[in-house]
Amino acid sequence: THNDGYISGQFSFANNLIIGSATDGGTGTITALGTGAQTYSVHSSAPRTCVLAINKTSGALTPNPGTNILLVQGINQIAGNFTAPAGTLSVGGSWNNSTVIYNHTDGAFTHNNGLVIFEPYSNCFWGTYGLNIIPSTLFYDVMMNGGGSCGVYATFTIAANDTLEASNTLTFNNGRVNSNHVACQSTVYIVSGYDGGNSNLILTGNNSGIIDATGAAAVYDGRITIAKTNASKIVTLNSALVMDGAGQSLVFSKGRIISTAGNLLELGDNVTVSGASDSSYVSGLVRKSGNDAFAFPVGKTSVGGTYNYAPIIISAPSTTTAQFTAEYFLTNPDPLYSIASKTSSIHHISSTEYWILDRTTSTANVSVSLTWAARSGGVVSPASDITVAKWDGSQWIDQGNGGILGSAASGTVISSGVVTAFSPFSLGSRIGLSPLPVELTSFTAQCTDSEILVKWVTQSELNNNFFTMQSSIDGSIWTNIAKISGNKTSNQTKNYEYSVSKNEFESNPVYLRLKQTDFNSTETVFPSIYLAPCKENNNYTFQIYPTPSSDYCYVESNSYINNFTVYNSLGQVQKTEIQSLSPNKIKLNMQALVTGVYYLQLYSDGRIHSIKIVKS
């Protein structure tokens, strides 16, 4: 029993530990060394004892039932198992010298879904406190809280090659963390009292995560690494995140960052980015400041669920105050930026993708490079055909072809000179051979007396082998119902028509879509349309794209759309921004919704329709 006072020196116990109401810490050590089960009990006033060591050849030290808190000046787990309380394990107390406050060399640590706070108190000096952690150790909630007096705070150092990892939340509250790695599988909070630190923050795990730096957007100064288990996992910014520290970098491995205008990822001068790929990129806006040549690590998910890295690249601006913001869109720029309106030197504009690149501050001019890959829909051949195109507010302007890097299947084209005004950018074709193999301009379906008549129109085709028509009753599981030959390569409008028996869909709604296959087996899946039951004898259709969607979803109808509401799978109304782009087209902002299935209820032709939408 440690009932009161301050402990110095070495003590041990073979049975149970009882911590009384008036203990006052101490730099000494109490060691659990019994060979059987041992427990610890703490007075309800939550006093702090000295360093607790676990050195057991068998058995475990666990909290006594009803004990939900444990405050110690240090933990030294040498051998044997230790279970933290389900509430709070506080490691710290008052120290007048730098020391290792958490040392784990063997035995299992069980977090018990509790919070571990590292909170040494430095008395008017810059204390440095070590954390030694074995690879198997996984905390649940962790808070770094290096407080102090006289305006000074503690510095935490993690031993070489060690990683402090939290499975739930990680909070940088006070002090700083220097050297090596800190990881979190879920939510990272950066609080304004935190003092920078240069440790590598790793976003890990098999679930999506969050970074929330509300009120402390520019506080964290270390490297940040996105290392989820796969590309389907996201890290959502719940606040602005400004990376502008000296030597700071952003490293992509697996997983995507979700950045919006309200919660923006901002990268400062000399901050570097590496590792971006189809498996890891930013879905949304990225802002870059400084005089660095820079490839914006942006991308989007396709309608078919494929992840696509699509950087837009600028040459080095002339001043460190220059600031550019970019975002990539894997969708037709039309009708927002009409692809039919273009200068005479451009044969056609990509109907597959475009970028927004804005010069936020300064008047610096830069060269702009655009990339193409399988997501773009085709190959670039000959190289002289591709060009950088820029929307000037009324038409697409030819910015030239200043050189090609890469291959016909994937590469980069740079503008022939510097760009002096900024706006949407897209790939253009000068002689009509590339890019974009199939440009689908319409896809409709309607019920007749005996069948469903499906029609679609292409404006251009390149190496188009065939179309596969698919149907689905829920918009998720698709069945092939027909194969229709393509027109190989064509720069002329082609009309297609196919009849489908309506027996199967007479009493049920159906989704229809096209999958296009090139001669090299490359496939492109186009947005689906919705057809109400033929039994209702109606001719209205809905087109929903992209689905699944992580950011925005568009719904078009062949009739007026009004009075729309979004519900979750439980029937609860969701607060979302829905913008009417025209009488028969709406834009739904999906960014505030969590991953899952939703239903858009809308009124059209005097009827109520419920459309399934998937948020990725």
XYZ file of C-alpha atoms in Angstrom:
616
model
C 0.000 0.000 0.000
C 1.266 3.409 -0.994
C -0.977 5.580 1.130
C 0.693 8.988 1.085
C 4.034 10.700 0.660
C 6.738 10.577 -1.982
C 8.581 7.347 -2.897
C 12.284 7.151 -3.633
C 14.242 3.960 -4.113
C 13.155 0.405 -4.996
C 10.107 -1.438 -3.633
C 8.310 -4.567 -4.805
C 5.109 -6.516 -4.133
C 4.081 -10.096 -4.817
C 0.339 -9.740 -4.223
C -1.768 -6.618 -4.861
C -1.029 -2.879 -5.039
C -3.252 -0.377 -3.237
C -2.793 3.346 -3.908
C -4.218 5.589 -1.207
C -5.700 9.050 -1.307
C -2.640 11.163 -0.443
C 0.192 9.705 -2.525
C 2.552 12.260 -3.996
C 4.363 10.405 -6.773
C 8.085 9.907 -6.568
C 10.992 8.927 -8.791
C 11.330 5.572 -7.062
C 9.913 2.293 -8.380
C 7.319 -0.195 -7.171
C 7.718 -3.539 -8.984
C 5.055 -6.223 -9.435
C 7.010 -9.500 -9.353
C 4.553 -12.123 -8.151
C 4.168 -15.350 -10.138
C 0.355 -15.317 -10.166
C -2.438 -12.861 -10.864
C -1.946 -9.437 -9.294
C -4.204 -6.379 -9.221
C -3.938 -2.670 -8.560
C -6.545 -0.486 -6.822
C -6.658 3.313 -6.834
C -8.500 5.672 -4.488
C -11.395 7.540 -6.110
C -9.546 10.862 -5.730
C -7.066 9.589 -8.367
C -3.697 10.196 -6.656
C -0.389 9.588 -8.439
C 2.135 6.992 -7.337
C 5.755 6.567 -8.405
C 7.145 4.530 -11.318
C 5.336 1.194 -11.730
C 7.378 -1.756 -12.972
C 6.086 -5.154 -14.136
C 8.653 -7.961 -13.903
C 6.657 -11.181 -13.658
C 7.752 -14.636 -14.796
C 4.072 -15.621 -15.062
C 0.639 -14.117 -14.564
C -0.555 -10.563 -15.183
C -1.058 -7.275 -13.368
C -4.620 -6.063 -13.999
C -6.958 -3.408 -12.555
C -9.066 -4.466 -9.592
C -12.793 -4.433 -10.516
C -14.039 -0.866 -10.201
C -10.604 0.669 -10.810
C -10.811 2.803 -13.963
C -7.834 5.111 -13.496
C -4.129 4.779 -12.738
C -1.670 7.673 -12.361
C 2.044 6.845 -12.257
C 5.261 8.754 -12.858
C 6.497 6.073 -15.222
C 5.906 2.570 -16.606
C 8.679 -0.027 -16.888
C 7.303 -3.287 -18.321
C 10.230 -5.708 -18.194
C 8.437 -9.080 -18.289
C 4.916 -10.334 -17.740
C 1.558 -8.978 -18.879
C -0.056 -5.675 -17.929
C -3.610 -4.429 -18.485
C -4.293 -0.701 -18.422
C -7.475 0.645 -16.823
C -10.551 1.078 -19.025
C -10.571 4.777 -18.154
C -7.254 6.649 -18.013
C -3.624 5.636 -17.567
C -1.608 8.787 -16.872
C 2.182 8.498 -17.194
C 4.118 11.574 -16.119
C 4.032 13.529 -12.921
C 6.648 16.041 -11.831
C 10.253 15.528 -12.949
C 13.296 17.722 -12.430
C 15.444 15.846 -14.909
C 15.072 14.230 -18.322
C 14.292 10.512 -18.167
C 12.575 7.576 -19.845
C 8.996 7.570 -18.536
C 7.716 4.612 -20.572
C 9.871 1.566 -21.194
C 8.460 -1.682 -22.564
C 10.872 -4.510 -23.295
C 8.736 -7.680 -22.980
C 5.285 -8.977 -22.088
C 1.871 -8.036 -23.474
C 0.330 -4.614 -22.972
C -3.510 -4.636 -23.111
C -5.016 -1.203 -23.700
C -8.519 -2.124 -22.380
C -10.035 0.562 -24.718
C -8.706 3.218 -22.375
C -6.821 6.502 -22.727
C -3.070 6.759 -22.121
C -1.858 10.277 -21.350
C 1.848 11.012 -21.410
C 2.079 14.125 -19.248
C 5.404 14.778 -17.515
C 5.564 18.137 -15.776
C 8.761 20.129 -16.415
C 9.687 22.564 -13.677
C 11.176 25.608 -15.453
C 13.391 23.623 -17.847
C 13.049 21.913 -21.231
C 12.680 18.317 -20.088
C 13.129 15.487 -22.583
C 11.201 12.295 -21.902
C 11.834 9.010 -23.660
C 9.301 6.418 -24.817
C 10.559 2.905 -25.651
C 7.866 0.805 -27.323
C 8.033 -2.736 -28.697
C 6.323 -3.464 -32.086
C 3.462 -5.481 -30.589
C 2.305 -2.620 -28.356
C -0.918 -0.977 -29.536
C -2.606 1.776 -27.537
C -6.270 2.729 -27.925
C -6.509 6.490 -27.193
C -3.283 8.442 -26.698
C -2.719 12.049 -25.636
C 0.660 13.789 -25.717
C 0.493 16.429 -22.978
C 3.929 17.814 -22.120
C 3.089 20.557 -19.675
C 5.345 22.725 -17.561
C 5.828 25.916 -15.618
C 7.598 29.171 -16.535
C 6.249 28.833 -20.098
C 8.333 25.740 -20.961
C 7.073 22.371 -22.147
C 8.227 18.787 -22.385
C 9.753 17.142 -25.438
C 8.918 13.485 -26.109
C 11.443 11.309 -27.928
C 10.584 7.887 -29.271
C 13.383 5.347 -29.376
C 15.054 4.604 -32.710
C 12.968 2.323 -34.967
C 10.043 2.414 -32.520
C 6.494 3.522 -33.366
C 3.919 4.790 -30.890
C 0.589 3.667 -32.392
C -3.016 4.403 -31.371
C -5.881 2.358 -32.769
C -8.558 4.975 -32.030
C -7.510 8.584 -31.327
C -4.184 10.394 -31.090
C -4.146 13.888 -29.604
C -1.182 16.273 -29.801
C -2.238 18.500 -26.919
C 0.893 20.083 -25.468
C 4.679 19.900 -25.701
C 6.269 18.344 -28.780
C 7.164 14.919 -30.181
C 10.560 14.632 -31.866
C 12.241 11.782 -33.751
C 10.888 8.548 -35.213
C 7.271 7.566 -35.659
C 3.827 8.229 -34.219
C 0.935 6.362 -35.851
C -2.856 6.410 -35.649
C -5.460 4.150 -37.230
C -8.417 6.496 -36.819
C -8.590 10.141 -35.653
C -5.721 12.572 -35.092
C -6.358 15.786 -33.153
C -3.800 18.618 -33.252
C -4.494 21.230 -30.573
C -3.270 24.835 -30.580
C -1.128 24.256 -27.470
C 1.058 21.740 -29.303
C 4.547 23.017 -30.080
C 5.435 21.559 -33.493
C 7.615 18.505 -33.263
C 9.339 16.722 -36.141
C 8.188 13.110 -35.721
C 6.723 11.199 -38.655
C 2.927 11.054 -38.271
C 1.646 7.900 -39.997
C -2.036 7.335 -40.796
C -2.309 3.535 -40.695
C -4.913 0.819 -40.335
C -7.699 -0.926 -42.191
C -10.294 1.765 -41.605
C -10.761 5.348 -42.724
C -9.423 8.147 -40.536
C -9.595 11.855 -39.739
C -7.150 14.689 -39.149
C -8.659 17.524 -37.117
C -6.428 20.538 -36.514
C -9.193 23.008 -35.673
C -7.556 26.206 -34.438
C -4.091 24.739 -35.060
C -3.911 24.353 -38.835
C -0.152 25.016 -39.075
C 1.029 23.538 -35.763
C 2.352 20.123 -36.797
C 5.872 20.373 -38.306
C 6.816 16.755 -38.972
C 6.445 14.452 -41.939
C 2.982 13.034 -42.592
C 2.640 9.613 -44.227
C -0.590 8.132 -45.597
C -0.150 4.375 -45.148
C -3.590 2.784 -44.971
C -4.005 -0.851 -45.967
C -5.476 -0.036 -49.405
C -6.718 2.733 -51.694
C -10.340 2.404 -50.552
C -9.490 3.871 -47.133
C -9.605 7.641 -46.762
C -8.190 10.269 -44.421
C -10.673 13.119 -44.179
C -9.543 16.600 -43.188
C -12.017 17.963 -40.635
C -10.174 21.295 -40.643
C -7.573 23.084 -42.684
C -4.154 21.420 -42.564
C -1.163 23.635 -43.313
C 2.192 21.925 -43.817
C 4.784 24.702 -43.952
C 7.523 23.614 -41.552
C 11.185 23.509 -42.535
C 11.950 20.151 -44.106
C 8.341 19.015 -43.834
C 7.048 16.469 -46.357
C 3.914 14.560 -47.321
C 4.420 10.898 -48.245
C 1.787 8.752 -49.977
C 1.763 4.971 -49.750
C -1.832 3.665 -49.580
C -5.106 5.521 -49.044
C -6.552 8.870 -50.087
C -6.852 12.299 -48.439
C -10.203 14.106 -48.700
C -9.633 17.867 -48.873
C -12.298 20.530 -49.485
C -12.429 24.305 -49.827
C -13.506 24.550 -46.178
C -11.002 21.972 -44.926
C -8.086 22.593 -47.247
C -4.704 20.885 -47.519
C -2.075 23.629 -47.897
C 1.589 22.948 -48.644
C 4.201 25.642 -48.026
C 7.416 26.635 -49.774
C 9.939 23.775 -50.078
C 7.482 21.215 -48.674
C 7.855 18.066 -50.770
C 5.397 15.385 -51.855
C 6.345 11.822 -52.829
C 4.829 8.413 -53.515
C 1.475 9.524 -54.995
C -0.090 6.866 -57.251
C -3.428 5.315 -58.188
C -3.388 3.818 -54.680
C -2.764 7.080 -52.830
C -3.559 10.707 -53.662
C -5.696 13.711 -52.677
C -9.347 13.628 -53.698
C -10.196 17.304 -53.646
C -8.333 20.594 -53.458
C -4.600 21.087 -52.870
C -2.966 24.500 -52.413
C 0.783 25.014 -52.925
C 2.797 28.112 -51.989
C 6.373 28.990 -52.931
C 8.695 28.953 -55.906
C 8.891 25.164 -56.355
C 8.071 23.274 -59.525
C 5.245 21.084 -58.285
C 3.063 18.116 -59.285
C -0.265 18.429 -57.488
C -1.021 14.922 -56.065
C -4.685 14.931 -57.090
C -7.015 12.235 -58.391
C -10.554 10.854 -58.324
C -12.514 7.608 -58.255
C -14.173 6.516 -61.501
C -17.803 5.509 -61.907
C -16.706 1.875 -61.879
C -14.833 2.311 -58.591
C -11.308 2.541 -60.032
C -8.876 4.866 -58.238
C -7.075 7.297 -60.532
C -4.049 9.475 -59.791
C -4.060 12.424 -62.206
C -1.446 15.077 -61.351
C -1.359 18.526 -62.911
C 2.124 20.033 -62.887
C 3.409 23.614 -62.784
C 6.897 24.920 -63.436
C 8.675 26.899 -60.693
C 6.987 30.268 -60.036
C 9.223 33.333 -59.901
C 8.442 34.224 -56.290
C 8.050 32.443 -52.948
C 4.737 34.248 -52.400
C 3.128 32.551 -55.410
C 0.185 30.358 -54.536
C -1.733 27.940 -56.759
C -4.731 25.712 -56.017
C -5.675 22.628 -58.041
C -8.322 19.887 -58.197
C -8.956 17.052 -60.652
C -12.368 15.980 -62.000
C -12.919 12.614 -63.675
C -16.013 13.732 -65.553
C -17.031 15.547 -68.706
C -16.303 19.297 -68.457
C -19.440 19.815 -70.504
C -21.885 21.515 -69.928
C -20.104 23.674 -67.337
C -17.322 24.305 -69.866
C -18.759 23.527 -73.283
C -16.505 21.161 -75.221
C -18.170 22.342 -78.424
C -16.782 25.861 -77.906
C -13.101 25.839 -78.901
C -10.532 27.560 -81.074
C -10.074 26.349 -84.650
C -6.736 24.657 -83.881
C -8.466 22.149 -81.562
C -10.414 19.267 -83.120
C -12.033 18.130 -79.863
C -11.731 18.437 -76.086
C -11.603 15.531 -73.678
C -15.055 14.543 -72.477
C -13.505 12.354 -69.786
C -11.637 14.666 -67.415
C -10.478 18.163 -66.580
C -8.534 20.083 -63.928
C -9.162 23.358 -62.128
C -5.914 25.269 -61.589
C -6.230 28.720 -60.017
C -3.509 31.246 -59.271
C -4.550 32.244 -55.763
C -1.974 34.972 -55.110
C 0.772 36.866 -57.031
C 1.046 37.343 -60.794
C 3.590 34.586 -61.417
C 3.241 32.807 -64.763
C 4.071 29.104 -65.089
C 4.104 26.355 -67.661
C 1.335 23.778 -67.149
C 1.662 20.036 -67.755
C -1.287 17.641 -67.996
C -1.142 13.877 -67.640
C -2.997 11.069 -69.371
C -3.367 7.366 -68.556
C -5.936 4.575 -68.873
C -8.443 6.795 -67.051
C -8.298 9.211 -70.034
C -9.844 6.587 -72.267
C -7.227 5.968 -74.929
C -3.755 6.390 -76.312
C -1.936 9.480 -77.585
C -0.758 8.847 -81.127
C 0.853 10.657 -82.791
C 2.461 12.698 -80.020
C 1.964 15.936 -81.964
C -1.831 15.504 -81.768
C -2.181 16.151 -78.032
C -2.309 19.692 -76.644
C -2.935 21.569 -73.403
C -6.304 23.342 -73.566
C -7.479 26.113 -71.232
C -10.981 27.486 -70.765
C -10.978 31.288 -70.987
C -14.551 31.852 -69.831
C -16.228 31.323 -73.194
C -14.153 28.758 -75.124
C -11.212 26.351 -74.951
C -7.909 27.984 -75.939
C -4.957 26.044 -77.373
C -1.951 26.378 -75.028
C 0.230 24.231 -77.261
C 2.344 21.119 -77.072
C 5.796 21.966 -75.720
C 6.902 18.371 -75.394
C 5.796 14.858 -74.443
C 7.102 12.556 -71.717
C 6.053 8.942 -71.319
C 4.352 6.577 -73.732
C 1.245 6.507 -75.900
C -0.627 4.786 -73.039
C 0.410 7.182 -70.250
C 2.431 10.357 -70.166
C 2.639 14.114 -69.785
C 2.248 17.032 -72.176
C 3.552 20.503 -71.284
C 2.204 23.785 -72.607
C 4.367 25.356 -75.309
C 4.931 28.453 -73.166
C 3.974 29.955 -69.825
C 0.309 30.362 -69.002
C -0.716 33.869 -67.992
C -4.343 33.313 -66.967
C -5.765 30.401 -65.034
C -8.981 28.461 -65.259
C -10.091 24.916 -66.118
C -7.578 22.838 -68.125
C -8.124 19.711 -70.183
C -6.478 17.616 -72.866
C -7.218 18.585 -76.450
C -6.777 16.789 -79.774
C -5.600 18.808 -82.782
C -6.273 16.294 -85.585
C -8.915 14.114 -83.954
C -6.953 10.924 -83.283
C -6.456 11.300 -79.560
C -7.301 11.384 -76.727
C -10.527 9.621 -75.703
C -11.626 6.564 -77.652
C -15.377 6.804 -77.097
C -17.152 10.083 -76.431
C -20.676 9.164 -75.307
C -23.000 12.149 -75.739
C -26.324 10.548 -74.774
C -27.762 7.344 -73.330
C -31.534 6.955 -72.928
C -34.150 4.228 -72.462
C -37.934 4.205 -72.686
C -40.779 1.730 -72.554
C -42.801 0.959 -75.686
C -45.775 -1.350 -76.061
C -43.628 -4.478 -76.285
C -40.060 -3.642 -75.295
C -37.547 -1.272 -73.737
C -35.893 0.788 -76.439
C -32.334 1.834 -75.515
C -30.533 4.481 -77.577
C -27.090 6.071 -77.328
C -24.941 8.392 -79.410
C -21.157 8.698 -79.687
C -19.395 11.764 -81.039
C -16.082 9.965 -81.614
C -14.625 6.475 -81.193
C -11.084 5.107 -81.092
C -10.354 1.363 -81.196
C -13.902 0.624 -80.014
C -14.422 -3.135 -80.199
C -17.843 -3.489 -78.567
C -20.337 -2.287 -75.958
C -21.808 -4.480 -73.215
C -25.239 -3.463 -71.988
C -25.786 -4.216 -68.306
C -28.789 -4.130 -65.999
C -29.168 -3.935 -62.223
C -32.104 -3.845 -59.836
C -30.166 -2.053 -57.085
C -27.405 -0.127 -58.879
C -24.725 -2.313 -57.254
C -24.820 -5.809 -58.794
C -24.748 -5.775 -62.601
C -25.754 -8.437 -65.155
C -24.692 -8.517 -68.808
C -27.746 -8.553 -71.089
C -26.366 -7.734 -74.558
C -23.170 -7.256 -76.576
C -23.204 -4.660 -79.367
C -20.356 -4.158 -81.853
C -18.602 -0.792 -81.925
C -17.478 1.292 -84.897
C -13.737 0.803 -84.364
C -12.288 4.299 -85.004
C -14.540 7.162 -86.053
C -14.626 10.956 -85.815
C -18.273 11.130 -86.849
C -21.474 10.928 -84.837
C -22.719 7.350 -84.505
C -26.230 6.376 -83.378
C -26.931 3.089 -81.623
C -30.229 1.422 -80.810
C -31.046 -1.830 -79.043
C -34.312 -3.406 -77.900
C -34.615 -5.214 -74.575
C -37.552 -7.386 -73.532
C -39.511 -5.580 -70.862
C -41.004 -8.693 -69.270
C -38.360 -8.822 -66.555
C -38.695 -5.137 -65.691
C -42.403 -4.525 -66.252
C -43.208 -4.277 -62.560
C -39.809 -3.288 -61.207
C -37.494 -0.337 -61.735
C -34.155 -1.037 -63.383
C -30.776 0.597 -63.791
C -29.114 0.330 -67.215
C -25.568 1.180 -68.219
C -22.946 0.603 -70.927
C -19.485 -0.902 -70.583
C -17.195 -0.200 -73.555
C -14.265 -2.481 -74.462
C -11.271 -1.567 -76.682
C -9.455 -3.992 -78.958
C -6.699 -4.128 -76.318
C -9.346 -5.202 -73.714
C -9.307 -1.843 -71.900
C -12.770 -1.270 -70.419
C -14.680 1.940 -69.660
C -17.918 1.923 -67.644
C -20.306 4.795 -68.361
C -22.826 6.297 -65.895
C -26.066 4.406 -65.379
C -29.614 5.556 -66.065
C -32.723 4.758 -64.058
C -35.919 3.451 -65.686
C -39.129 3.315 -63.688
C -41.325 0.178 -64.058
C -42.694 -0.159 -67.584
C -46.042 -1.111 -66.068
C -46.463 2.556 -65.164
C -46.251 3.393 -68.882
C -43.894 6.305 -68.470
C -41.054 7.543 -70.636
C -38.954 9.429 -68.117
C -35.405 8.413 -67.214
C -32.755 9.372 -64.710
C -29.005 9.417 -65.230
C -26.860 9.286 -62.061
C -23.107 9.817 -62.137
C -20.646 9.102 -60.769
C -21.770 6.292 -58.487
C -20.260 5.465 -56.114
C -19.179 9.042 -55.409
C -16.853 10.531 -52.805
C -17.433 14.226 -53.521
C -20.247 15.202 -55.889
C -23.022 13.310 -57.667
C -25.106 14.545 -60.600
C -28.671 13.522 -61.442
C -30.220 14.282 -64.844
C -33.725 13.558 -66.050
C -35.584 13.950 -69.316
C -38.168 15.970 -67.387
C -38.277 18.620 -64.666
C -36.780 17.818 -61.254
C -37.926 19.584 -58.081
C -38.386 19.112 -54.322
C -35.492 16.787 -53.525
C -34.485 15.241 -50.166
C -31.659 12.877 -49.158
C -32.273 10.045 -46.669
C -29.906 7.516 -45.111
C -30.671 3.782 -44.971
C -32.641 4.351 -41.725
C -34.927 6.875 -43.384
C -33.396 9.867 -41.601
C -33.134 13.162 -43.493
C -29.524 14.170 -44.243
C -28.394 17.795 -44.396
C -26.718 18.087 -47.776
C -26.194 20.828 -50.328
C -28.223 20.223 -53.514
C -27.693 22.679 -56.353
C -30.100 22.980 -59.281
C -27.968 23.365 -62.413
C -30.950 23.377 -64.806
C -34.641 22.401 -64.698
C -33.682 18.760 -65.249
C -30.211 18.499 -63.650
C -29.071 18.730 -60.023
C -25.683 18.534 -58.284
C -25.529 16.772 -54.898
C -22.647 17.538 -52.511
C -21.662 14.173 -50.950
C -18.623 15.411 -49.008
C -20.363 15.777 -45.640
C -21.830 12.265 -45.773
C -20.124 9.217 -44.301
C -19.466 6.175 -46.463
C -22.631 4.192 -47.140
C -25.900 3.927 -49.066
C -28.314 6.877 -49.386
C -31.595 7.527 -51.178
C -32.408 10.686 -53.091
C -36.154 11.310 -53.104
C -37.291 13.733 -55.782
C -40.401 14.787 -57.649
C -40.587 14.605 -61.448
C -43.578 14.429 -63.779
C -45.868 14.623 -60.763
C -44.445 11.413 -59.282
C -42.173 10.661 -56.331
C -38.974 8.774 -57.173
C -36.399 7.266 -54.831
C -32.898 6.801 -56.295
C -30.143 4.841 -54.587
C -26.778 6.645 -54.320
C -23.573 5.145 -52.898
C -20.997 7.310 -51.040
C -17.469 5.884 -51.260
